[in-house]
Amino acid sequence: MIGENKVPDIDQYRKAWSKFATGVSVIISRDDTGAVHGMAANGITSVSLDPMLVLVCVDHSRNTYKRIKETGKFSINILNHNQTAVAEYYARRPEKRIGEPPCELIFGKKGSAKIADCIAFIDCHVHEEIIQGDHTIYIGKVVDITSGAGKPLLFYESMFNELAHDGLAPNWS
C-alpha cells in the first residue's frame, strides 16, 4: 500500500523503475593504454544547453567508473534499435563477456570511442562529479557530438523494445 512506513526492497525498486521506458546507451572510456572500457546505461540525461552539459550515473563497481575517474573523459553512444547484441554485450561485466564487441568502434578526433551505427555520439570531459550511494553522477561538458538516422533501442519492463510507430508531433501551440 502506498504511504506505508515500510522501506521498499531492491526488487520493488527495480520493478517500479522497469515501468519507465528509456533509451539504451553505452558509456565508454579508455585507459592510459588506449583500451576501451564500456557499460550499458540508461541513467543519462541532458542537463544544460549553455554550456552543453550531460549527466551519466555510473556504478562504482564498474571498470568504466575507474577509467572515467582516472581520465576525466567519457563518451555516450545512444544505440540504434538494431543494436540489441551491442547492448547485451556491454550490459555484462567484462569477465562474463565472450569475444570481442559485436560492433565496430571508431575513434573520434579527441580519441574517444564511437560505436558504429549508433544514432547519437556525445563526447565529454568531466565537468563535475557527485558521489551518491553506490554511484557517481558525472556531469560532462560536451566536446564533440554527432547524430545520425535510425530509431532508438528502448528498454522497458526489463526487455529491449523498439518504437511501434513513428510517433506524433506534439501540439504545443
Tab-separated table of C-alpha atoms in Angstrom, residues 34-107:
chain	number	residue	atom	x	y	z
A	34	GLY	CA	44.050	3.044	-25.102
A	35	ALA	CA	41.985	0.001	-24.086
A	36	VAL	CA	38.234	0.562	-24.266
A	37	HIS	CA	36.010	0.084	-21.202
A	38	GLY	CA	32.262	0.302	-21.706
A	39	MET	CA	28.975	-0.332	-19.950
A	40	ALA	CA	25.325	-0.243	-20.986
A	41	ALA	CA	23.443	2.561	-19.274
A	42	ASN	CA	20.040	4.178	-19.189
A	43	GLY	CA	20.867	6.669	-16.414
A	44	ILE	CA	21.725	9.550	-18.755
A	45	THR	CA	20.143	12.924	-19.448
A	46	SER	CA	20.739	16.364	-20.869
A	47	VAL	CA	21.486	18.939	-18.149
A	48	SER	CA	22.075	22.259	-19.921
A	49	LEU	CA	22.197	23.787	-23.397
A	50	ASP	CA	24.538	26.652	-22.487
A	51	PRO	CA	27.016	25.308	-21.685
A	52	MET	CA	26.191	21.916	-23.193
A	53	LEU	CA	26.237	19.515	-20.238
A	54	VAL	CA	25.086	15.907	-19.865
A	55	LEU	CA	24.696	13.612	-16.880
A	56	VAL	CA	25.604	9.932	-16.532
A	57	CYS	CA	25.250	7.735	-13.448
A	58	VAL	CA	27.985	5.108	-13.079
A	59	ASP	CA	28.107	2.248	-10.562
A	60	HIS	CA	31.324	2.261	-8.515
A	61	SER	CA	31.839	-1.457	-9.165
A	62	ARG	CA	32.147	-0.978	-12.946
A	63	ASN	CA	35.510	-0.752	-14.726
A	64	THR	CA	34.136	2.214	-16.656
A	65	TYR	CA	33.807	4.139	-13.377
A	66	LYS	CA	37.510	3.643	-12.632
A	67	ARG	CA	38.516	4.773	-16.138
A	68	ILE	CA	36.350	7.896	-16.094
A	69	LYS	CA	37.744	8.780	-12.670
A	70	GLU	CA	41.331	8.339	-13.966
A	71	THR	CA	40.989	10.060	-17.346
A	72	GLY	CA	38.193	12.590	-16.823
A	73	LYS	CA	36.714	11.607	-20.210
A	74	PHE	CA	33.809	9.514	-21.471
A	75	SER	CA	31.532	9.144	-24.457
A	76	ILE	CA	27.840	8.346	-24.672
A	77	ASN	CA	26.700	6.172	-27.578
A	78	ILE	CA	22.903	6.086	-27.988
A	79	LEU	CA	22.075	2.768	-29.620
A	80	ASN	CA	20.083	2.113	-32.756
A	81	HIS	CA	17.080	-0.258	-32.496
A	82	ASN	CA	19.056	-2.991	-34.289
A	83	GLN	CA	21.944	-2.945	-31.772
A	84	THR	CA	20.474	-5.282	-29.148
A	85	ALA	CA	23.584	-7.516	-29.273
A	86	VAL	CA	25.762	-4.468	-28.532
A	87	ALA	CA	23.590	-3.563	-25.521
A	88	GLU	CA	23.681	-7.144	-24.225
A	89	TYR	CA	27.468	-7.326	-24.599
A	90	TYR	CA	28.101	-4.106	-22.668
A	91	ALA	CA	25.439	-4.924	-20.040
A	92	ARG	CA	27.578	-7.887	-18.940
A	93	ARG	CA	30.514	-7.466	-16.607
A	94	PRO	CA	33.835	-7.742	-18.500
A	95	GLU	CA	34.629	-11.165	-17.015
A	96	LYS	CA	31.306	-12.515	-18.389
A	97	ARG	CA	31.740	-11.182	-21.922
A	98	ILE	CA	32.568	-13.620	-24.685
A	99	GLY	CA	34.841	-12.478	-27.504
A	100	GLU	CA	35.098	-9.029	-28.987
A	101	PRO	CA	32.291	-6.440	-29.005
A	102	PRO	CA	29.676	-7.147	-31.716
A	103	CYS	CA	30.256	-3.711	-33.217
A	104	GLU	CA	32.888	-1.617	-34.889
A	105	LEU	CA	34.499	1.052	-32.736
A	106	ILE	CA	35.520	4.291	-34.434
A	107	PHE	CA	37.938	6.580	-32.643
